[in-house]
Amino acid sequence: MIYADYNGSAPLSPPVKEYLLKRLEKGPFANPNAIHHLGAKTLMGMENARAVCAKVLGADYDQVIFNSGATEGISTVFHSVLGCDKNTKKTIIISGIEHSAIINTANYYASEKGYNVKVLPVTKDGVVELETLKKWIAEEKSNIAMVSIMAANNETGVIQPYKEINDLCKSNNIPFLCDTTQFIGKTRFNFKESNFDYAVCSGHKLGAMTGTGILLVKDATTLKPLIIGGGQEKGHRGGTQNYLGNETLAVALTAIDSVLNNLNALAEKRLEFEAKMKKAFPNVVIIGEKAPRLASTTYISYPGIHGQAVQIELESQDIFVTTSSACSDNMPVTSKVLRAMGVEDDVGRGVVRISLCLNSPLEYYDQLADALTKAYTKLTKVKSF
Ligand SMILES: Cc1ncc(COP(=O)(O)O)c(C=O)c1O
């Protein structure tokens, strides 16, 4: 079996499984906010996990806020930056390839709070247009409340010019949220070096437990809690902490940190795989091919062959891929990310996304090439559209 949907969700990483089995046996299980000994021990375990996450992510200990995942982190940032009714700056800038967790949140502030959402265009390779951002900031910088652009796209794996975007925001005093959900865990990342105001991640994309996540915040005093409750997480997120889940974040991030050296080999093998597919099937299109991309993602299309047909063929060979992102998977249409890139429908409907992890055996790409070759050979005989 090859699981190739890590951008959708990663299975629990082996060290996390091992950790949990021992941890479930040994305990402690208590409310980390309780004052008895077991509470203190539980708290110590969770705070130790926070220190480990901070170290691996290049952040300070108090810049790590545990939560339920990227969606919550994103909502918390929007609430913190825009939630004040007296805000006189009324423009939010996002891009046309953001995840719906960003798009729908920005649109909520537009419809409910009178903000104006400007959507940055992207090039045909899926990179946001920096020159347009520069122009918009020059035109109305005193009215821009925040900028929210992702570091790497979930469908294409295309890496965005986040450094330049952050610099532009910094030099114009504009809060910047970088959606690093697909970036953290798939390549090198250091929060302090990035100098972002806010970054987010989800445990289930990293091999930690689902329902866990981290909001990284440069200055925690800028946060307003979405969930008030009993003042947990230093008042930034109410509710008894998911201490066990938070511990798995530390284990998963440490495991990823130890395999970062695999990046180059994986990137090379991925390119070899893509070249092999293009040679065998000259019609094949690799989405975002000319842009910098995550080493573990390939978004490949055979125009005229439906992506879902390819997915089913691969599944019959025990290989699990998706046609786009989990959210738009059920719709046999060109995804909004691809439409933003100006991808034609015959290409857009033909895509499958292959997403592995840093630890995936390189031979997977040979097996994927064989399986995809079989699928395309069969399906070209019965073109879908
Ligand atoms: C780029 C990006 N941002 C945000 C999210 C939302 O993450 P979650 O559903 O784990 O909260 C995802 C999930 O796929 C994503 O890929």
Short mmCIF file of C-alpha atoms and ligand atoms in Angstrom, two decimals:
data_model
loop_
_atom_site.label_atom_id
_atom_site.label_comp_id
_atom_site.label_asym_id
_atom_site.label_seq_id
_atom_site.Cartn_x
_atom_site.Cartn_y
_atom_site.Cartn_z
CA MET A 1 0.00 0.00 0.00
CA ILE A 2 1.19 3.52 -0.77
CA TYR A 3 -0.51 6.31 1.08
CA ALA A 4 0.09 9.44 -1.00
CA ASP A 5 -2.28 11.93 0.57
CA TYR A 6 -0.09 13.55 3.22
CA ASN A 7 -1.30 17.01 2.21
CA GLY A 8 -4.79 15.82 3.15
CA SER A 9 -3.78 14.21 6.42
CA ALA A 10 -0.78 12.27 7.63
CA PRO A 11 -1.14 8.97 9.45
CA LEU A 12 0.20 8.97 13.02
CA SER A 13 3.96 8.93 12.72
CA PRO A 14 5.59 5.72 14.10
CA PRO A 15 7.36 7.52 17.01
CA VAL A 16 4.00 9.09 17.95
CA LYS A 17 2.34 5.66 17.96
CA GLU A 18 5.13 4.27 20.10
CA TYR A 19 4.97 7.25 22.46
CA LEU A 20 1.20 6.97 22.84
CA LEU A 21 1.26 3.26 23.60
CA LYS A 22 3.71 3.84 26.47
CA ARG A 23 2.05 7.03 27.59
CA LEU A 24 -1.41 5.43 27.71
CA GLU A 25 -0.03 2.67 29.88
CA LYS A 26 1.89 4.93 32.25
CA GLY A 27 -0.22 8.08 32.59
CA PRO A 28 -0.49 10.54 34.21
CA PHE A 29 -4.08 11.46 33.41
CA ALA A 30 -5.26 14.53 35.23
CA ASN A 31 -6.38 18.06 34.59
CA PRO A 32 -3.15 19.95 33.91
CA ASN A 33 -4.59 22.93 35.77
CA ALA A 34 -5.27 20.95 38.94
CA ILE A 35 -3.07 21.72 41.93
CA HIS A 36 -2.53 18.13 43.07
CA HIS A 37 0.56 16.17 42.23
CA LEU A 38 -0.92 14.38 39.21
CA GLY A 39 -2.14 17.69 37.79
CA ALA A 40 1.33 19.20 38.24
CA LYS A 41 2.93 16.19 36.54
CA THR A 42 0.51 16.41 33.62
CA LEU A 43 1.15 20.12 33.30
CA MET A 44 4.89 19.54 33.38
CA GLY A 45 4.61 17.01 30.54
CA MET A 46 2.58 19.40 28.44
CA GLU A 47 4.85 22.38 29.11
CA ASN A 48 7.84 20.26 28.27
CA ALA A 49 6.08 19.48 24.96
CA ARG A 50 5.60 23.22 24.41
CA ALA A 51 9.32 23.82 24.96
CA VAL A 52 10.19 21.06 22.47
CA CYS A 53 7.76 22.46 19.85
CA ALA A 54 9.19 25.95 20.38
CA LYS A 55 12.74 24.70 19.89
CA VAL A 56 11.96 22.70 16.73
CA LEU A 57 9.91 25.55 15.24
CA GLY A 58 12.47 28.23 16.13
CA ALA A 59 10.08 30.09 18.40
CA ASP A 60 10.10 31.27 22.00
CA TYR A 61 8.24 29.17 24.51
CA ASP A 62 5.52 31.80 25.02
CA GLN A 63 5.04 32.19 21.27
CA VAL A 64 3.55 28.67 21.07
CA ILE A 65 -0.21 28.52 21.68
CA PHE A 66 -1.73 25.04 21.56
CA ASN A 67 -5.11 24.77 19.85
CA SER A 68 -7.18 22.39 17.71
CA GLY A 69 -5.49 23.07 14.37
CA ALA A 70 -4.84 25.55 11.58
CA THR A 71 -8.48 26.55 11.07
CA GLU A 72 -8.74 27.64 14.70
CA GLY A 73 -5.40 29.42 14.52
CA ILE A 74 -6.54 31.32 11.44
CA SER A 75 -9.85 32.32 13.05
CA THR A 76 -8.02 33.45 16.20
CA VAL A 77 -5.70 35.68 14.18
CA PHE A 78 -8.52 37.27 12.18
CA HIS A 79 -10.46 37.81 15.42
CA SER A 80 -7.40 39.32 17.11
CA VAL A 81 -6.49 41.66 14.27
CA LEU A 82 -9.96 42.59 13.01
CA GLY A 83 -12.21 41.89 15.98
CA CYS A 84 -12.05 45.42 17.33
CA ASP A 85 -15.07 47.43 16.18
CA LYS A 86 -13.03 50.64 16.25
CA ASN A 87 -10.67 49.36 13.54
CA THR A 88 -10.49 52.10 10.93
CA LYS A 89 -8.42 50.08 8.45
CA LYS A 90 -10.87 48.19 6.30
CA THR A 91 -8.98 46.21 3.66
CA ILE A 92 -7.91 42.56 3.99
CA ILE A 93 -5.56 41.19 1.34
CA ILE A 94 -5.56 37.46 0.60
CA SER A 95 -4.67 35.52 -2.56
CA GLY A 96 -6.73 33.56 -5.06
CA ILE A 97 -5.13 30.27 -3.99
CA GLU A 98 -5.77 30.42 -0.25
CA HIS A 99 -7.42 27.53 1.57
CA SER A 100 -11.11 27.96 2.33
CA ALA A 101 -10.17 28.38 6.01
CA ILE A 102 -8.74 31.76 4.97
CA ILE A 103 -11.15 32.66 2.16
CA ASN A 104 -14.32 31.99 4.15
CA THR A 105 -12.99 33.77 7.24
CA ALA A 106 -12.04 36.85 5.21
CA ASN A 107 -15.46 36.77 3.51
CA TYR A 108 -17.13 36.56 6.92
CA TYR A 109 -15.39 39.78 7.99
CA ALA A 110 -16.49 41.34 4.70
CA SER A 111 -20.15 40.43 5.05
CA GLU A 112 -20.48 40.83 8.83
CA LYS A 113 -18.04 43.60 9.67
CA GLY A 114 -17.82 45.72 6.54
CA TYR A 115 -14.27 44.80 5.50
CA ASN A 116 -13.19 44.85 1.89
CA VAL A 117 -11.38 41.71 0.68
CA LYS A 118 -8.84 42.14 -2.11
CA VAL A 119 -7.75 38.91 -3.79
CA LEU A 120 -4.22 38.85 -5.20
CA PRO A 121 -3.91 37.21 -8.62
CA VAL A 122 -1.40 34.42 -9.23
CA THR A 123 0.81 33.55 -12.18
CA LYS A 124 0.09 30.52 -14.35
CA ASP A 125 2.59 28.62 -12.23
CA GLY A 126 0.62 29.36 -9.09
CA VAL A 127 2.80 32.03 -7.48
CA VAL A 128 1.15 35.15 -6.06
CA GLU A 129 1.86 38.34 -8.01
CA LEU A 130 4.24 40.29 -5.82
CA GLU A 131 4.19 43.36 -8.05
CA THR A 132 0.42 43.68 -7.63
CA LEU A 133 0.80 43.40 -3.85
CA LYS A 134 3.43 46.16 -3.93
CA LYS A 135 1.09 48.34 -5.97
CA TRP A 136 -1.89 47.76 -3.68
CA ILE A 137 0.16 48.50 -0.58
CA ALA A 138 1.55 51.69 -2.15
CA GLU A 139 -1.96 52.78 -3.12
CA GLU A 140 -3.71 52.25 0.19
CA LYS A 141 -1.34 51.20 2.92
CA SER A 142 -3.06 53.27 5.60
CA ASN A 143 -6.27 51.30 4.96
CA ILE A 144 -4.85 47.74 4.98
CA ALA A 145 -5.83 45.91 8.16
CA MET A 146 -3.97 42.67 7.43
CA VAL A 147 -2.42 40.47 4.75
CA SER A 148 -2.93 36.70 4.79
CA ILE A 149 -1.01 34.61 2.25
CA MET A 150 0.05 30.99 2.49
CA ALA A 151 3.64 29.73 2.47
CA ALA A 152 2.93 26.63 0.35
CA ASN A 153 -0.21 25.65 -1.50
CA ASN A 154 -2.04 22.51 -0.44
CA GLU A 155 -2.93 21.41 -3.99
CA THR A 156 0.09 22.38 -6.06
CA GLY A 157 2.79 22.44 -3.37
CA VAL A 158 3.96 25.74 -4.91
CA ILE A 159 6.00 27.78 -2.45
CA GLN A 160 5.06 31.45 -2.27
CA PRO A 161 7.43 34.43 -1.97
CA TYR A 162 6.64 34.64 1.74
CA LYS A 163 9.90 36.42 2.63
CA GLU A 164 9.22 39.28 0.24
CA ILE A 165 5.57 39.48 1.32
CA ASN A 166 6.59 39.59 4.96
CA ASP A 167 9.19 42.31 4.28
CA LEU A 168 6.61 44.39 2.43
CA CYS A 169 4.17 44.05 5.32
CA LYS A 170 6.84 44.83 7.92
CA SER A 171 8.04 47.96 6.16
CA ASN A 172 4.46 49.20 5.95
CA ASN A 173 3.37 48.16 9.45
CA ILE A 174 0.76 45.69 8.23
CA PRO A 175 0.06 42.54 10.30
CA PHE A 176 0.93 39.41 8.30
CA LEU A 177 -0.58 35.97 8.81
CA CYS A 178 1.28 33.28 6.91
CA ASP A 179 -0.73 30.08 6.49
CA THR A 180 2.09 27.60 7.04
CA THR A 181 -0.20 24.55 7.37
CA GLN A 182 1.42 22.79 4.39
CA PHE A 183 4.88 24.25 4.92
CA ILE A 184 5.66 23.24 8.50
CA GLY A 185 6.67 19.59 8.52
CA LYS A 186 7.38 19.44 4.79
CA THR A 187 10.42 21.68 4.64
CA ARG A 188 12.70 23.75 6.88
CA PHE A 189 10.97 26.39 8.94
CA ASN A 190 12.12 28.76 11.67
CA PHE A 191 9.50 31.10 13.11
CA LYS A 192 11.91 33.74 14.40
CA GLU A 193 13.89 33.82 11.18
CA SER A 194 10.66 34.10 9.19
CA ASN A 195 9.78 37.21 11.25
CA PHE A 196 6.06 36.48 10.60
CA ASP A 197 3.54 38.00 12.96
CA TYR A 198 1.44 34.85 12.92
CA ALA A 199 1.81 31.31 11.57
CA VAL A 200 -0.37 28.22 11.96
CA CYS A 201 -0.14 24.46 11.75
CA SER A 202 -2.26 21.34 12.22
CA GLY A 203 -1.10 18.23 14.06
CA HIS A 204 -2.81 15.86 11.63
CA LYS A 205 -0.66 17.15 8.75
CA LEU A 206 2.47 16.28 10.74
CA GLY A 207 1.80 12.82 12.11
CA ALA A 208 0.51 14.06 15.48
CA MET A 209 -3.03 13.48 16.72
CA THR A 210 -5.93 14.99 14.79
CA GLY A 211 -7.53 17.90 16.61
CA THR A 212 -4.21 19.38 17.70
CA GLY A 213 -2.38 22.40 16.37
CA ILE A 214 -0.19 25.37 17.12
CA LEU A 215 -0.66 29.07 16.61
CA LEU A 216 2.72 30.78 16.48
CA VAL A 217 2.53 34.42 17.46
CA LYS A 218 5.33 36.95 17.48
CA ASP A 219 3.74 39.05 20.22
CA ALA A 220 1.17 37.14 22.25
CA THR A 221 -0.21 40.39 23.72
CA THR A 222 -1.81 41.06 20.30
CA LEU A 223 -4.08 38.00 20.70
CA LYS A 224 -7.75 38.08 21.62
CA PRO A 225 -9.13 34.68 22.60
CA LEU A 226 -11.82 33.12 20.44
CA ILE A 227 -12.68 30.81 23.32
CA ILE A 228 -12.72 32.59 26.66
CA GLY A 229 -13.36 29.90 29.27
CA GLY A 230 -11.14 29.56 32.31
CA GLY A 231 -8.07 31.41 31.10
CA GLN A 232 -6.05 28.37 30.00
CA GLU A 233 -3.13 28.85 27.60
CA LYS A 234 -2.35 32.08 29.51
CA GLY A 235 -5.78 33.41 28.61
CA HIS A 236 -5.27 32.90 24.85
CA ARG A 237 -7.52 29.85 24.55
CA GLY A 238 -9.99 28.74 27.18
CA GLY A 239 -10.83 25.11 27.90
CA THR A 240 -8.92 22.26 29.49
CA GLN A 241 -5.92 21.61 27.30
CA ASN A 242 -5.62 18.53 25.09
CA TYR A 243 -2.40 17.66 26.90
CA LEU A 244 -2.01 14.21 25.38
CA GLY A 245 -2.54 15.57 21.88
CA ASN A 246 -0.16 18.46 22.54
CA GLU A 247 2.52 16.01 23.63
CA THR A 248 2.13 14.18 20.31
CA LEU A 249 2.89 17.46 18.51
CA ALA A 250 6.29 17.56 20.20
CA VAL A 251 7.02 13.94 19.27
CA ALA A 252 5.88 14.38 15.65
CA LEU A 253 7.81 17.63 15.14
CA THR A 254 10.96 16.10 16.61
CA ALA A 255 10.60 13.12 14.26
CA ILE A 256 10.26 15.45 11.27
CA ASP A 257 13.25 17.49 12.37
CA SER A 258 15.37 14.35 12.28
CA VAL A 259 14.56 13.58 8.62
CA LEU A 260 14.94 17.07 7.13
CA ASN A 261 18.15 15.85 5.51
CA ASN A 262 16.01 13.69 3.20
CA LEU A 263 14.71 16.82 1.46
CA ASN A 264 17.19 16.94 -1.42
CA ALA A 265 16.99 13.25 -2.27
CA LEU A 266 13.19 13.38 -2.22
CA ALA A 267 13.12 16.48 -4.43
CA GLU A 268 15.48 14.84 -6.94
CA LYS A 269 13.52 11.60 -7.03
CA ARG A 270 10.27 13.52 -7.45
CA LEU A 271 11.73 15.34 -10.48
CA GLU A 272 12.95 12.03 -11.92
CA PHE A 273 9.42 10.62 -11.50
CA GLU A 274 7.84 13.64 -13.21
CA ALA A 275 10.35 13.50 -16.08
CA LYS A 276 9.63 9.78 -16.53
CA MET A 277 5.88 10.43 -16.72
CA LYS A 278 6.32 13.27 -19.22
CA LYS A 279 8.58 11.16 -21.39
CA ALA A 280 6.12 8.25 -21.44
CA PHE A 281 3.10 10.50 -21.94
CA PRO A 282 4.05 13.79 -23.64
CA ASN A 283 0.54 15.19 -22.99
CA VAL A 284 1.04 15.06 -19.26
CA VAL A 285 1.09 18.41 -17.44
CA ILE A 286 2.82 18.99 -14.11
CA ILE A 287 1.02 21.85 -12.41
CA GLY A 288 3.31 24.60 -11.11
CA GLU A 289 6.29 22.84 -12.70
CA LYS A 290 8.40 25.95 -13.13
CA ALA A 291 7.82 27.31 -9.64
CA PRO A 292 9.60 26.32 -6.43
CA ARG A 293 7.57 23.49 -4.93
CA LEU A 294 7.46 21.29 -1.85
CA ALA A 295 9.67 18.25 -2.45
CA SER A 296 6.87 15.86 -1.55
CA THR A 297 4.03 17.09 -3.81
CA THR A 298 3.27 16.41 -7.48
CA TYR A 299 0.06 17.66 -9.08
CA ILE A 300 -0.18 15.84 -12.38
CA SER A 301 -2.78 15.90 -15.14
CA TYR A 302 -3.45 13.96 -18.29
CA PRO A 303 -5.80 16.27 -20.20
CA GLY A 304 -8.93 14.44 -21.26
CA ILE A 305 -8.65 11.71 -18.65
CA HIS A 306 -10.70 12.33 -15.58
CA GLY A 307 -8.68 12.63 -12.35
CA GLN A 308 -11.22 10.55 -10.47
CA ALA A 309 -10.86 7.72 -12.98
CA VAL A 310 -7.09 7.81 -12.44
CA GLN A 311 -7.60 7.87 -8.69
CA ILE A 312 -9.84 4.78 -8.83
CA GLU A 313 -7.35 2.95 -11.05
CA LEU A 314 -4.56 3.74 -8.59
CA GLU A 315 -6.72 2.69 -5.68
CA SER A 316 -7.25 -0.68 -7.33
CA GLN A 317 -3.44 -0.98 -7.13
CA ASP A 318 -3.54 -0.05 -3.40
CA ILE A 319 -2.28 3.50 -3.96
CA PHE A 320 -4.16 6.37 -2.36
CA VAL A 321 -4.07 9.81 -3.98
CA THR A 322 -6.65 12.57 -4.31
CA THR A 323 -7.87 14.57 -7.25
CA SER A 324 -7.36 17.96 -5.55
CA SER A 325 -7.84 19.04 -1.94
CA ALA A 326 -10.07 16.97 0.36
CA CYS A 327 -12.56 19.85 0.43
CA SER A 328 -13.17 20.00 -3.32
CA ASP A 329 -12.57 16.32 -4.02
CA ASN A 330 -16.20 15.43 -4.49
CA MET A 331 -16.70 17.99 -7.22
CA PRO A 332 -15.61 16.83 -10.66
CA VAL A 333 -14.75 20.39 -11.68
CA THR A 334 -11.57 22.40 -11.99
CA SER A 335 -10.65 23.46 -8.46
CA LYS A 336 -10.65 27.13 -7.53
CA VAL A 337 -6.88 27.07 -7.06
CA LEU A 338 -6.43 25.85 -10.64
CA ARG A 339 -8.98 28.35 -11.93
CA ALA A 340 -7.05 31.14 -10.19
CA MET A 341 -3.99 29.91 -12.10
CA GLY A 342 -5.91 30.08 -15.37
CA VAL A 343 -5.68 26.30 -15.92
CA GLU A 344 -7.97 25.08 -18.71
CA ASP A 345 -10.80 22.69 -17.78
CA ASP A 346 -9.41 19.73 -19.71
CA VAL A 347 -6.23 19.94 -17.63
CA GLY A 348 -8.06 20.93 -14.41
CA ARG A 349 -10.40 17.98 -14.49
CA GLY A 350 -7.55 15.57 -15.13
CA VAL A 351 -5.42 16.25 -12.07
CA VAL A 352 -4.39 13.89 -9.33
CA ARG A 353 -2.38 15.05 -6.34
CA ILE A 354 0.39 12.82 -5.10
CA SER A 355 1.65 13.95 -1.71
CA LEU A 356 4.21 12.02 0.30
CA CYS A 357 6.18 12.87 3.44
CA LEU A 358 9.85 13.55 4.12
CA ASN A 359 10.27 10.02 5.33
CA SER A 360 8.66 8.25 2.37
CA PRO A 361 10.86 5.57 0.76
CA LEU A 362 12.24 6.88 -2.55
CA GLU A 363 11.15 3.63 -4.26
CA TYR A 364 7.58 4.82 -3.83
CA TYR A 365 8.17 7.09 -6.81
CA ASP A 366 9.17 4.08 -8.96
CA GLN A 367 6.03 2.24 -7.89
CA LEU A 368 3.93 5.35 -8.49
CA ALA A 369 5.39 5.70 -11.99
CA ASP A 370 4.56 2.07 -12.80
CA ALA A 371 1.04 2.34 -11.40
CA LEU A 372 0.32 5.66 -13.12
CA THR A 373 1.69 4.31 -16.40
CA LYS A 374 -0.70 1.36 -16.15
CA ALA A 375 -3.61 3.67 -15.32
CA TYR A 376 -2.92 6.13 -18.16
CA THR A 377 -2.33 3.31 -20.67
CA LYS A 378 -5.68 1.80 -19.79
CA LEU A 379 -7.62 5.07 -19.57
CA THR A 380 -6.30 6.63 -22.79
CA LYS A 381 -8.19 3.87 -24.56
CA VAL A 382 -11.44 5.18 -23.05
CA LYS A 383 -10.94 8.95 -22.86
CA SER A 384 -13.38 10.45 -20.34
CA PHE A 385 -14.04 13.83 -21.98
C1 LIG B 1 -3.15 25.43 3.42
C2 LIG B 1 -4.14 24.98 4.45
N1 LIG B 1 -4.59 25.85 5.35
C3 LIG B 1 -5.47 25.51 6.29
C4 LIG B 1 -5.95 24.22 6.37
C5 LIG B 1 -6.94 23.86 7.43
O1 LIG B 1 -6.39 22.91 8.29
P1 LIG B 1 -7.29 22.10 9.31
O2 LIG B 1 -8.43 21.54 8.54
O3 LIG B 1 -6.38 21.05 9.85
O4 LIG B 1 -7.72 23.06 10.36
C6 LIG B 1 -5.52 23.26 5.44
C7 LIG B 1 -6.04 21.88 5.45
O5 LIG B 1 -6.02 21.17 4.47
C8 LIG B 1 -4.58 23.65 4.46
O6 LIG B 1 -4.11 22.78 3.55
#
